[in-house]
Coordinates of C-alpha atoms in Angstrom, one line a residue:
Chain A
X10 CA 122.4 109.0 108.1
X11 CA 123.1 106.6 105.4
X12 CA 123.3 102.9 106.3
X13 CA 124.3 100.0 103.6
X14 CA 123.2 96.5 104.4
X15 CA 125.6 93.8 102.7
X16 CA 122.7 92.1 100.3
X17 CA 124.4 89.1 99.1
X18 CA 122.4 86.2 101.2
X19 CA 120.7 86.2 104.6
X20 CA 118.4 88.6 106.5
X21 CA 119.3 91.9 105.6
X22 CA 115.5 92.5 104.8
X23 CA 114.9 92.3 108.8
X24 CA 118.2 94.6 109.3
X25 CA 116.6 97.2 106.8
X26 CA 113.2 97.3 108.1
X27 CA 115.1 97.9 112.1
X28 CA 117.0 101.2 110.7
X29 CA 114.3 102.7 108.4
X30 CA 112.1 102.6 111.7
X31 CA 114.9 104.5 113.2
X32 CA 115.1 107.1 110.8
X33 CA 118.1 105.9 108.6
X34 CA 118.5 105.8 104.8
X35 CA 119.2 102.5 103.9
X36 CA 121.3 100.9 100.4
X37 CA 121.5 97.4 99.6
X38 CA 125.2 96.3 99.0
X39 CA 125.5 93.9 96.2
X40 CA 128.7 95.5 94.3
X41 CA 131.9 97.6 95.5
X42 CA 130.0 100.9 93.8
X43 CA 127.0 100.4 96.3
X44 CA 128.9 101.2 99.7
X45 CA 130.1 104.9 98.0
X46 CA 128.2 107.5 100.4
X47 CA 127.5 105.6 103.4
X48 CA 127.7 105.8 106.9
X49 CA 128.1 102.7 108.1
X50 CA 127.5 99.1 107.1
X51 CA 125.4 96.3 108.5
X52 CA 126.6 92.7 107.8
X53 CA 123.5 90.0 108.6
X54 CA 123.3 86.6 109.6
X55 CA 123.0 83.9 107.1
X56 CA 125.6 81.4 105.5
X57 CA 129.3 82.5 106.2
X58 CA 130.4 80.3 103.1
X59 CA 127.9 81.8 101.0
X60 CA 128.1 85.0 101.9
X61 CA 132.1 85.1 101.6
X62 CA 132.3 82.9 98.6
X63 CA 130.0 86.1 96.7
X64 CA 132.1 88.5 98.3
X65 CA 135.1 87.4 96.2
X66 CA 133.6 86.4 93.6
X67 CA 132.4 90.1 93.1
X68 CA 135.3 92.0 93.9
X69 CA 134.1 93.1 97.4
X70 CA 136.8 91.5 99.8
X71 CA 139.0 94.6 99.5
X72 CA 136.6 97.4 99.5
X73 CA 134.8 96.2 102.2
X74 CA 138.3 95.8 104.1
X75 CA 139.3 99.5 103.2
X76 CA 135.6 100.7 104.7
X77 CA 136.1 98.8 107.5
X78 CA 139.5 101.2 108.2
X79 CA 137.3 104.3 108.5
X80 CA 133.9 103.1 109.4
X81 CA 131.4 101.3 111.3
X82 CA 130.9 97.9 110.2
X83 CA 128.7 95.9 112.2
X84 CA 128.1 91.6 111.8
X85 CA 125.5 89.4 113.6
X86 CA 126.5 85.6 113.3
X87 CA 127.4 85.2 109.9
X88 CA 128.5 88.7 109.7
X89 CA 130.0 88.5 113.0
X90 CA 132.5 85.4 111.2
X91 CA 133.0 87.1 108.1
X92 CA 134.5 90.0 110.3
X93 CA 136.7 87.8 112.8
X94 CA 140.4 87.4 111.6
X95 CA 139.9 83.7 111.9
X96 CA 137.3 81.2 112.3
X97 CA 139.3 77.9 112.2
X98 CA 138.4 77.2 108.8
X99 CA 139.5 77.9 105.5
X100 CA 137.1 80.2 104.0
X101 CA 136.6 84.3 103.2
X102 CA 137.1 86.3 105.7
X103 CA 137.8 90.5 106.1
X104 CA 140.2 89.7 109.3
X105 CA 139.3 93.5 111.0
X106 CA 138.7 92.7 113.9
X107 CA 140.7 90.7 116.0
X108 CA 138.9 88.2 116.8
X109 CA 138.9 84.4 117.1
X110 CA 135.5 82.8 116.1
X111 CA 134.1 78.8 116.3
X112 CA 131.2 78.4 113.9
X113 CA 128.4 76.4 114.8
X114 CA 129.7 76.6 118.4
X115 CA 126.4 75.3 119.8
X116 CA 125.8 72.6 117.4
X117 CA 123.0 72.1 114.9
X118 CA 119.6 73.9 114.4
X119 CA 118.2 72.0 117.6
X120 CA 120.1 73.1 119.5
X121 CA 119.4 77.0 118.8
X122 CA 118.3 79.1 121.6
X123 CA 117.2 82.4 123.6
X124 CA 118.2 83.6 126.2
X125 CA 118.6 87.2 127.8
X126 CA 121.9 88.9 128.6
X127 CA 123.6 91.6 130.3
X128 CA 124.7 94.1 128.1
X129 CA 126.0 97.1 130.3
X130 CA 127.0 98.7 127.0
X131 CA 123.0 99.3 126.3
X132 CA 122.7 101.5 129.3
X133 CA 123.3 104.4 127.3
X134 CA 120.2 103.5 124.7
X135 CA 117.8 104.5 127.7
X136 CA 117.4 100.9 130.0
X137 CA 120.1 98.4 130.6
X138 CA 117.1 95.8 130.7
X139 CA 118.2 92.7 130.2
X140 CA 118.5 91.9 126.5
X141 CA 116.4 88.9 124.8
X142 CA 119.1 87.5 122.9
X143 CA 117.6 85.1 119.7
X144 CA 120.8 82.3 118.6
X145 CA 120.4 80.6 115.7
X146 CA 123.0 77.7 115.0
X147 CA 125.6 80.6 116.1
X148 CA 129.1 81.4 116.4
X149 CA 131.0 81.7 119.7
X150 CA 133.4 84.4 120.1
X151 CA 136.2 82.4 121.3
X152 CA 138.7 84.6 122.3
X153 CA 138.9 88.6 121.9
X154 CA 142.7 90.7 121.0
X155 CA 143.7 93.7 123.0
X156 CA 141.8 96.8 121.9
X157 CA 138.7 94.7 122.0
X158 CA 136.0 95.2 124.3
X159 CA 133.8 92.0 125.6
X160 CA 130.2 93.7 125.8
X161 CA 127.9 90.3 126.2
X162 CA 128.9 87.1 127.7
X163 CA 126.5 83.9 128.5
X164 CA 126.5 83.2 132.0
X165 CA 129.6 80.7 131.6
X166 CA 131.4 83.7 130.2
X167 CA 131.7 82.3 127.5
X168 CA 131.6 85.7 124.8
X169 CA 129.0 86.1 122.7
X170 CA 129.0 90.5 122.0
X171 CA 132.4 92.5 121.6
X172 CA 133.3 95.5 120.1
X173 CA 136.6 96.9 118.6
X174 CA 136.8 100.6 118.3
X175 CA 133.5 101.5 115.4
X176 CA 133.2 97.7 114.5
X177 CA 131.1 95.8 116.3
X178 CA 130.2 91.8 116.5
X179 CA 127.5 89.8 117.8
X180 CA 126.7 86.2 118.0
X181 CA 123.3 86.6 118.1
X182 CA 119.9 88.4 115.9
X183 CA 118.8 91.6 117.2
X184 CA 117.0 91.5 113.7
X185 CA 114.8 89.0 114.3
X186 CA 113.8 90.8 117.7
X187 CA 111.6 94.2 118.7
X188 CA 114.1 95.9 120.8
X189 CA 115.7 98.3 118.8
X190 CA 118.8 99.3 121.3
X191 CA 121.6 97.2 119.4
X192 CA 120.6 99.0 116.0
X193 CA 120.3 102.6 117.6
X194 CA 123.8 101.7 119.4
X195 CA 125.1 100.9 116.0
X196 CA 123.8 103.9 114.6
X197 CA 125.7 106.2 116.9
X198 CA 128.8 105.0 115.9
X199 CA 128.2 105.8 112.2
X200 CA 128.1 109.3 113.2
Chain B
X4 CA 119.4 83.5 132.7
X5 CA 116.2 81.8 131.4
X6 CA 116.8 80.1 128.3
X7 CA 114.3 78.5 125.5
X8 CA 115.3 76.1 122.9
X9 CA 113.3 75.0 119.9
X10 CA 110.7 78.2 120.3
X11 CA 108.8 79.1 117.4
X12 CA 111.3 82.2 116.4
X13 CA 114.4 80.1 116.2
X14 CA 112.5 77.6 114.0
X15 CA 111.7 80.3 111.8
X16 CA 114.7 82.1 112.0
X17 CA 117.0 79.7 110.8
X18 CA 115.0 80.7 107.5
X19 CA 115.1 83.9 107.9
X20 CA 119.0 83.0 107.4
X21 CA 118.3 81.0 104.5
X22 CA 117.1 84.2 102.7
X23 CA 118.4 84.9 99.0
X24 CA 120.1 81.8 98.8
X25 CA 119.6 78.8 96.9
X26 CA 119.0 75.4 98.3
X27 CA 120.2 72.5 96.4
X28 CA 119.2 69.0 96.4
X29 CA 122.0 66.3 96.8
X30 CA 122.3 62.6 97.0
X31 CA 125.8 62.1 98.3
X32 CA 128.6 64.0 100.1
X33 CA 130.4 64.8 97.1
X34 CA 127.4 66.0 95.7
X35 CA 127.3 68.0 99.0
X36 CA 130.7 69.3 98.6
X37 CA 130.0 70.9 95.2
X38 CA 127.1 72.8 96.6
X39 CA 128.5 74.5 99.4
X40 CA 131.9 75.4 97.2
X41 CA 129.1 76.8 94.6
X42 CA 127.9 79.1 97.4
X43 CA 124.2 77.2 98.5
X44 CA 123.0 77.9 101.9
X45 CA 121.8 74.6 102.8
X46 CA 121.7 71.3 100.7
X47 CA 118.4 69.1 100.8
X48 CA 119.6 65.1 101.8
X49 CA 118.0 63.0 99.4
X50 CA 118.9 59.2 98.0
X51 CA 117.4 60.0 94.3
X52 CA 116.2 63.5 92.9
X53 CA 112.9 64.2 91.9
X54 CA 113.6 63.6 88.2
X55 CA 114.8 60.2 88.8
X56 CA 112.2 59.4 91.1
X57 CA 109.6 60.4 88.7
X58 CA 111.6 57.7 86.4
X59 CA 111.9 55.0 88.3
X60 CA 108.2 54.8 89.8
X61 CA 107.3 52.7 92.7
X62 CA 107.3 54.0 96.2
X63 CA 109.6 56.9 97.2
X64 CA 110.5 57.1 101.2
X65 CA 112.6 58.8 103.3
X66 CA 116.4 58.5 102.6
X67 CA 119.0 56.2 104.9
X68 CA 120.0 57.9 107.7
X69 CA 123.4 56.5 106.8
X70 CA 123.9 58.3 103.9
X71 CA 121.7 61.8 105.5
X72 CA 124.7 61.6 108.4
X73 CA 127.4 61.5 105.6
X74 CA 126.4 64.6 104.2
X75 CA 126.0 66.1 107.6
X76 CA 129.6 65.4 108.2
X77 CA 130.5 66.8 104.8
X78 CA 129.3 70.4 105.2
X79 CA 128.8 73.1 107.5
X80 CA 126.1 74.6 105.7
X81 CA 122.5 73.2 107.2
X82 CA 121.2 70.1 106.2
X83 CA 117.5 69.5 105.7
X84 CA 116.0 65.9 104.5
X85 CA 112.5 64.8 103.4
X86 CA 109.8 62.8 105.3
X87 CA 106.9 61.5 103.2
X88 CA 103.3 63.8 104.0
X89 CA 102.4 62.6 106.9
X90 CA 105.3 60.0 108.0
X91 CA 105.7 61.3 111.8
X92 CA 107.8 58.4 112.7
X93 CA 110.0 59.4 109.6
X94 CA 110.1 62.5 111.3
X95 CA 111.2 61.7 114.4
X96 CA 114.4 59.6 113.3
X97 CA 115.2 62.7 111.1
X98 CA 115.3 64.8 114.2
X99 CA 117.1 62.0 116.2
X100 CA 119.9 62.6 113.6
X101 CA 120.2 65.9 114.2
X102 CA 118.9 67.4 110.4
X103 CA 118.4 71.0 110.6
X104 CA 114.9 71.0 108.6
X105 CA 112.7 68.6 107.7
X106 CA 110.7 68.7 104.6
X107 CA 107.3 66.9 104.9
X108 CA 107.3 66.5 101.1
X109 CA 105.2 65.3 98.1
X110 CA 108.0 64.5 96.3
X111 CA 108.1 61.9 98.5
X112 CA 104.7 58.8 98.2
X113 CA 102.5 60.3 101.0
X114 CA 102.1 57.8 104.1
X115 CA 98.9 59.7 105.0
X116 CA 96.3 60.9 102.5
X117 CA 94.2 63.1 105.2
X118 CA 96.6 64.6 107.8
X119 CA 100.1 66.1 107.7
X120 CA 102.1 65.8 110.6
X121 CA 101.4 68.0 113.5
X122 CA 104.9 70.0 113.3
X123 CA 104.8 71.6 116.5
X124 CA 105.4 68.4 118.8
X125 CA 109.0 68.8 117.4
X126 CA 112.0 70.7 118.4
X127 CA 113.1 70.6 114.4
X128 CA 111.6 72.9 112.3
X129 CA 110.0 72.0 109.4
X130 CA 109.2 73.3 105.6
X131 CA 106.2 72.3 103.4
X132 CA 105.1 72.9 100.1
X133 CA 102.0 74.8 99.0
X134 CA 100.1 75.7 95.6
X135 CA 97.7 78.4 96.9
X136 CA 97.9 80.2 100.2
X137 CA 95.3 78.1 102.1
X138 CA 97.6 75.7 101.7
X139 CA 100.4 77.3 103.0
X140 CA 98.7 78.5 106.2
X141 CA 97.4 75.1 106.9
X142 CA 100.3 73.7 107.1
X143 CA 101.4 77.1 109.1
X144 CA 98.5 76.4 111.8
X145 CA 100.3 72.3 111.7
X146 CA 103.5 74.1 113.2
X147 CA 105.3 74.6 109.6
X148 CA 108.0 77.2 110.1
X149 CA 108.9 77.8 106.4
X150 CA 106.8 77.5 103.1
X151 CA 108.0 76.6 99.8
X152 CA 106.0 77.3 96.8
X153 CA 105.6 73.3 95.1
X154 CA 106.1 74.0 91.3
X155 CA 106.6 70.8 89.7
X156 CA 109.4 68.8 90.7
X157 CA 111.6 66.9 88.7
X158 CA 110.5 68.6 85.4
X159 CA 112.7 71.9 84.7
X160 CA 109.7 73.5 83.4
X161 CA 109.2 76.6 85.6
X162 CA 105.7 77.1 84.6
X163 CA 103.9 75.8 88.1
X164 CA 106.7 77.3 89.9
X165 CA 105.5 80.5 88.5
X166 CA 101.4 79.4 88.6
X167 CA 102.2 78.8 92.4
X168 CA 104.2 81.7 93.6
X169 CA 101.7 83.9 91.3
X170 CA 98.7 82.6 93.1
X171 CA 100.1 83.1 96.5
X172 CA 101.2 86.4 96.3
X173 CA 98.0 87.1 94.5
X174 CA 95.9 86.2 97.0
X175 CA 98.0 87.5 99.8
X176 CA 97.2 90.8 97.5
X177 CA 93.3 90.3 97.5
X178 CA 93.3 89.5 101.3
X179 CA 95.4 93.3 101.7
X180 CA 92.2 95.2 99.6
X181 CA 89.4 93.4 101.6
X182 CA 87.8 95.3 103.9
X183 CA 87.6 93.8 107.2
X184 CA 84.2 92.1 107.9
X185 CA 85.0 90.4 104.6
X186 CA 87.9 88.3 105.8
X187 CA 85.9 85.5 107.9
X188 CA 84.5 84.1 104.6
X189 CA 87.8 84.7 102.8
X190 CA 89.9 82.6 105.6
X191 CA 86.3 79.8 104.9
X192 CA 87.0 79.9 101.1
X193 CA 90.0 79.0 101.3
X194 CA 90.4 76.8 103.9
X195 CA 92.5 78.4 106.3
X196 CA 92.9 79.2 110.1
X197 CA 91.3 82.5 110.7
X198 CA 94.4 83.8 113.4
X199 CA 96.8 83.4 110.5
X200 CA 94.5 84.7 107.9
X201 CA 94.2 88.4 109.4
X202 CA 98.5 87.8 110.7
X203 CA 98.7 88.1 106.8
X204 CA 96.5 90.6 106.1
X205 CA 98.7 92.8 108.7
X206 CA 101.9 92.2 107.4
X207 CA 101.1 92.2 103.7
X208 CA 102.8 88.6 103.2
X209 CA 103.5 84.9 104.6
X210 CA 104.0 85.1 108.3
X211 CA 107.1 82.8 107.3
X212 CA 109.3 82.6 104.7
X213 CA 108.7 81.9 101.8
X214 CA 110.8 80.0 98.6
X215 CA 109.9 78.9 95.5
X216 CA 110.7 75.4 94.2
X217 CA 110.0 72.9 91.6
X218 CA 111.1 72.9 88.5
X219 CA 114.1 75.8 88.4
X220 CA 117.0 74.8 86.3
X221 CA 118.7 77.9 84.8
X222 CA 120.1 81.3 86.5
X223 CA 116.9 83.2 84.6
X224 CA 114.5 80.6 86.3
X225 CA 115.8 81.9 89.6
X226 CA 115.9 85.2 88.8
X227 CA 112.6 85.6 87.4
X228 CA 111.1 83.9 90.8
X229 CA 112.8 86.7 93.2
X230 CA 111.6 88.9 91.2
X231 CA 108.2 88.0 91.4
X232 CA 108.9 88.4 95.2
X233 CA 109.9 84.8 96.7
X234 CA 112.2 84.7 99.8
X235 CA 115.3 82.3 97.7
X236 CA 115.1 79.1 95.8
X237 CA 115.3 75.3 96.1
X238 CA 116.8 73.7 93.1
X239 CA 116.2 69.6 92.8
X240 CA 117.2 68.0 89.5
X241 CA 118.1 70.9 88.1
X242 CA 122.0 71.3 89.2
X243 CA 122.9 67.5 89.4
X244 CA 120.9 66.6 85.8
X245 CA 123.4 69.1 84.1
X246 CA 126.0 68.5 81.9
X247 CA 128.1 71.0 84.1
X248 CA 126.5 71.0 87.9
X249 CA 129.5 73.0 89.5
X250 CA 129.1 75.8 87.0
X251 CA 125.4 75.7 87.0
X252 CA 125.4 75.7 90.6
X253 CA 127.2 78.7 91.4
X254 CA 125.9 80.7 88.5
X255 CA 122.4 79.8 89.9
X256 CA 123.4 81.3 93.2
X257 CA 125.0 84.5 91.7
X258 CA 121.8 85.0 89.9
X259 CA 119.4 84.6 93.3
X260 CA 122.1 87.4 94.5
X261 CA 122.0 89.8 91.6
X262 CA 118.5 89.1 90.2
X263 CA 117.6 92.3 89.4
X264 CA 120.5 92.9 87.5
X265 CA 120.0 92.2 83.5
X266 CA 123.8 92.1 83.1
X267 CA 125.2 90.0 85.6
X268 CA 122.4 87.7 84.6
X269 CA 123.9 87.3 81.2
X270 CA 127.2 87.2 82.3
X271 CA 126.5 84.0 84.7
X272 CA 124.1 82.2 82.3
X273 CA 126.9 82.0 79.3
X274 CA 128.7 78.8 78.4
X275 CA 126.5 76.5 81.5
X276 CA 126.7 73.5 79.2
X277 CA 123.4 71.1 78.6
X278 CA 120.6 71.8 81.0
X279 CA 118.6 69.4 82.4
X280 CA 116.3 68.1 79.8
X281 CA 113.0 68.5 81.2
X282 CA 109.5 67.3 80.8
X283 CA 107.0 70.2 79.7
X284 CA 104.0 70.0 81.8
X285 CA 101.3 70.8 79.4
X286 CA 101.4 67.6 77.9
X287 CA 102.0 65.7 81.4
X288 CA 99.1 63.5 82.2
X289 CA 97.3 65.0 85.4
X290 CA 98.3 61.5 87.1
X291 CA 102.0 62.0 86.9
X292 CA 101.5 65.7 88.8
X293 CA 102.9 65.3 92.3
X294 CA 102.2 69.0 93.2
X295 CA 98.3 67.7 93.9
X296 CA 99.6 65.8 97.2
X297 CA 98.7 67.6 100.2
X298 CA 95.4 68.4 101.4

């Protein structure tokens, strides 16, 4: 198993570290060359703007669309955005999954939080524990297309995990935690 | 659901985020505008940069919270501003704006010339600079949630960018090779809290993140401190002292991108116009140095 994390800005360090302990190869996607081979792709949190602004600016808009077609492509936060089909503001996007995002939903680095969910979706990873969900100045899933499945809500509903067919989008940093169940999720649908 | 706001790991999470990206000082909203089109992943609020400071002399403090808010309302990339060493009460009306981070930072006159702030009474993170690392885990054991390397701001001479970052990660190194019953009087040589001492020992770096800063003012100057192993980069007078900021700017952030890669490195750093002018620090009288604030 071969996993790329997209190395342009953010915490893809923390993303690596999670799938070597899990047994995966992991390459560091700067250019379109970098994703030839892999399995599946991690997008981490960070700066949308910045992160989408380097995309295009090396040619990796496209590519990354045409991965996206045939394989698992999974964003938390700013990778979560950058995969939405809009996020009420003019900047890059991939727009593959259908998805409507609001950035900075829960206002400003104060107001971050934790919190654990529900994930029913987890069951299969051994426990459906709750899951101790870190959000940091995060994006809201704001509404969800058909073919999209809502796997994490906050307690107002309001949606915060969802997953369309082998992409996958969350809200929040299972990076920046220990439990390992969102990575090893991920890492089944690369198969 | 039980829910915690302003814990320690979303303090230091938000720079985790921050990670291989540049952050740029900026002293109005169009100023902020340019940065976030050039790809920076936060901008630092600030009325004057560090080389104008260092022109003007006199007392430097924090910046109106009018013109902080403007920029806030600019972007939607964070915004972090700067308290003077020790300035709580600066502080505090930072937070009460709603900044993202707060830099308690010698750039800045210090308001107190024993004690920083303690950090963890607030709910906004904060960054700090350091020269060695007993520095930066003092201000760790004050509540810090980032660390920045100090360099030597408002200069664009990389040289105590490099000294810094250098002694850090060298020392992080030594701590690594000690054996264990050695590390007490390691943690009393340098001055630091013995907890966070042996948290670095274990994970073989800062238990934060770490960015250089002071004194960066061309793509290779970024480049060549990832590459000695910093988290990103905070670039001061370096962008907006430059005969072309916007290009400067985003070529800066390409290079904290691709900075182990020789040829896009070349590629960015042709045709960036005049860069700032700079003041070498080997001939700067030890009196001008701001990095020796902090204790």
């Amino acid at each position: 198993m071969k996993i790329g994390v997209l190395a342009l800005q953010g915490d893809f360090a923390e993303h690596q570290v999670m799938l070597e302990k899990l047994g995966s190869e992991v390459v560091q996607v700067r250019l379109p060359s970098h994703l030839q081979g892999l399995n599946g792709l991690i997008i981490p949190g960070g700066e949308s703007t910045t992160i989408g602004k380097l995309a295009t600016e090396f040619g990796l808009i496209e590519p990354l669309r045409q991965f996206g077609l045939e394989h698992a492509i999974w964003g938390t936060c700013a990778g979560a955005i950058f995969l939405s089909k809009d996020a009420r503001r003019n900047q890059p996007l991939l727009r593959l999954m259908d998805i409507v995002v609001e950035r900075n939903a829960f206002g400003r680095q104060v107001d971050s939080f934790e919190v654990s969910l529900n994930v029913p979706a987890l069951a299969k990873e051994g426990t459906n524990a709750p899951y101790h969900a870190v959000f940091i100045r995060a994006p809201l899933i704001e509404s969800v297309g058909k073919g999209v499945e809502v796997l994490a809500s906050l307690e107002d509903g309001r949606i915060v995990a969802a997953q369309q067919g082998r992409l996958l989008a969350t809200s929040f940093h299972p990076e920046l935690t220990d439990d390992d169940r969102f990575h090893r999720y991920f890492m089944e649908l690369s198969r | 659901m039980d829910q915690k706001i302003a814990s320690f790991e979303v303090k230091k999470g938000l720079a985790q985020m921050l990670k291989g990206g540049v952050i740029m000082d900026v002293v109005n909203a169009e100023h902020a505008k340019i940065a976030e089109e050039a790809g920076a992943c936060a901008v630092m609020a600030l009325e004057r940069v560090p080389a104008d400071i260092r022109a003007d002399g006199g007392v430097a403090r924090m910046s109106d919270p009018d013109m902080i808010q403007k920029i806030m309302d600019a972007v939607t990339i964070p915004v972090m501003a700067k308290c003077r060493i020790g300035h709580f009460v600066e502080a505090q009306i930072l937070e009460s704006i709603g900044v993202d981070y707060i830099d308690e930072s010698e750039v800045l006159t210090p308001a107190d010339e024993a004690n920083h702030i303690n950090k963890h009474n607030f709910k906004v993170p904060f960054v700090c600079g350091c020269r060695n690392l007993g520095e930066a885990l003092r201000r760790l054991g004050e509540g810090a949630a980032m660390i920045r390397t100090k360099g030597e701001a408002g200069t664009g001479d990389v040289v105590e960018a490099v000294r810094h970052a250098r002694t850090v990660l060298g020392e992080i190194r030594k701590l690594q090779n000690l054996p264990e019953e050695e590390v007490m009087a390691f943690a009393k040589e340098i001055g630091a809290p013995y907890e966070l001492v042996l948290e670095t020992r274990k994970l073989g770096r800062l238990p934060v993140v770490n960015f250089a800063a002071g004194g960066i003012a061309t793509p290779a100057d970024a480049a060549l401190m990832m590459q000695l192993g910093v988290d990103g980069v905070f670039v001061g007078s370096g962008i907006f002292k430059s005969g072309d900021p916007a290009k400067r700017a985003a070529a800066i952030v390409k290079a904290t991108t691709h900075y182990q890669d020789a040829s896009i490195l070349a590629q960015v750093s042709r045709g960036l116009g005049e860069a700032m002018v700079g003041r070498s620090i080997s001939t700067m009288p030890q009196e001008e140095k701001i990095a020796t604030r902090g204790w």
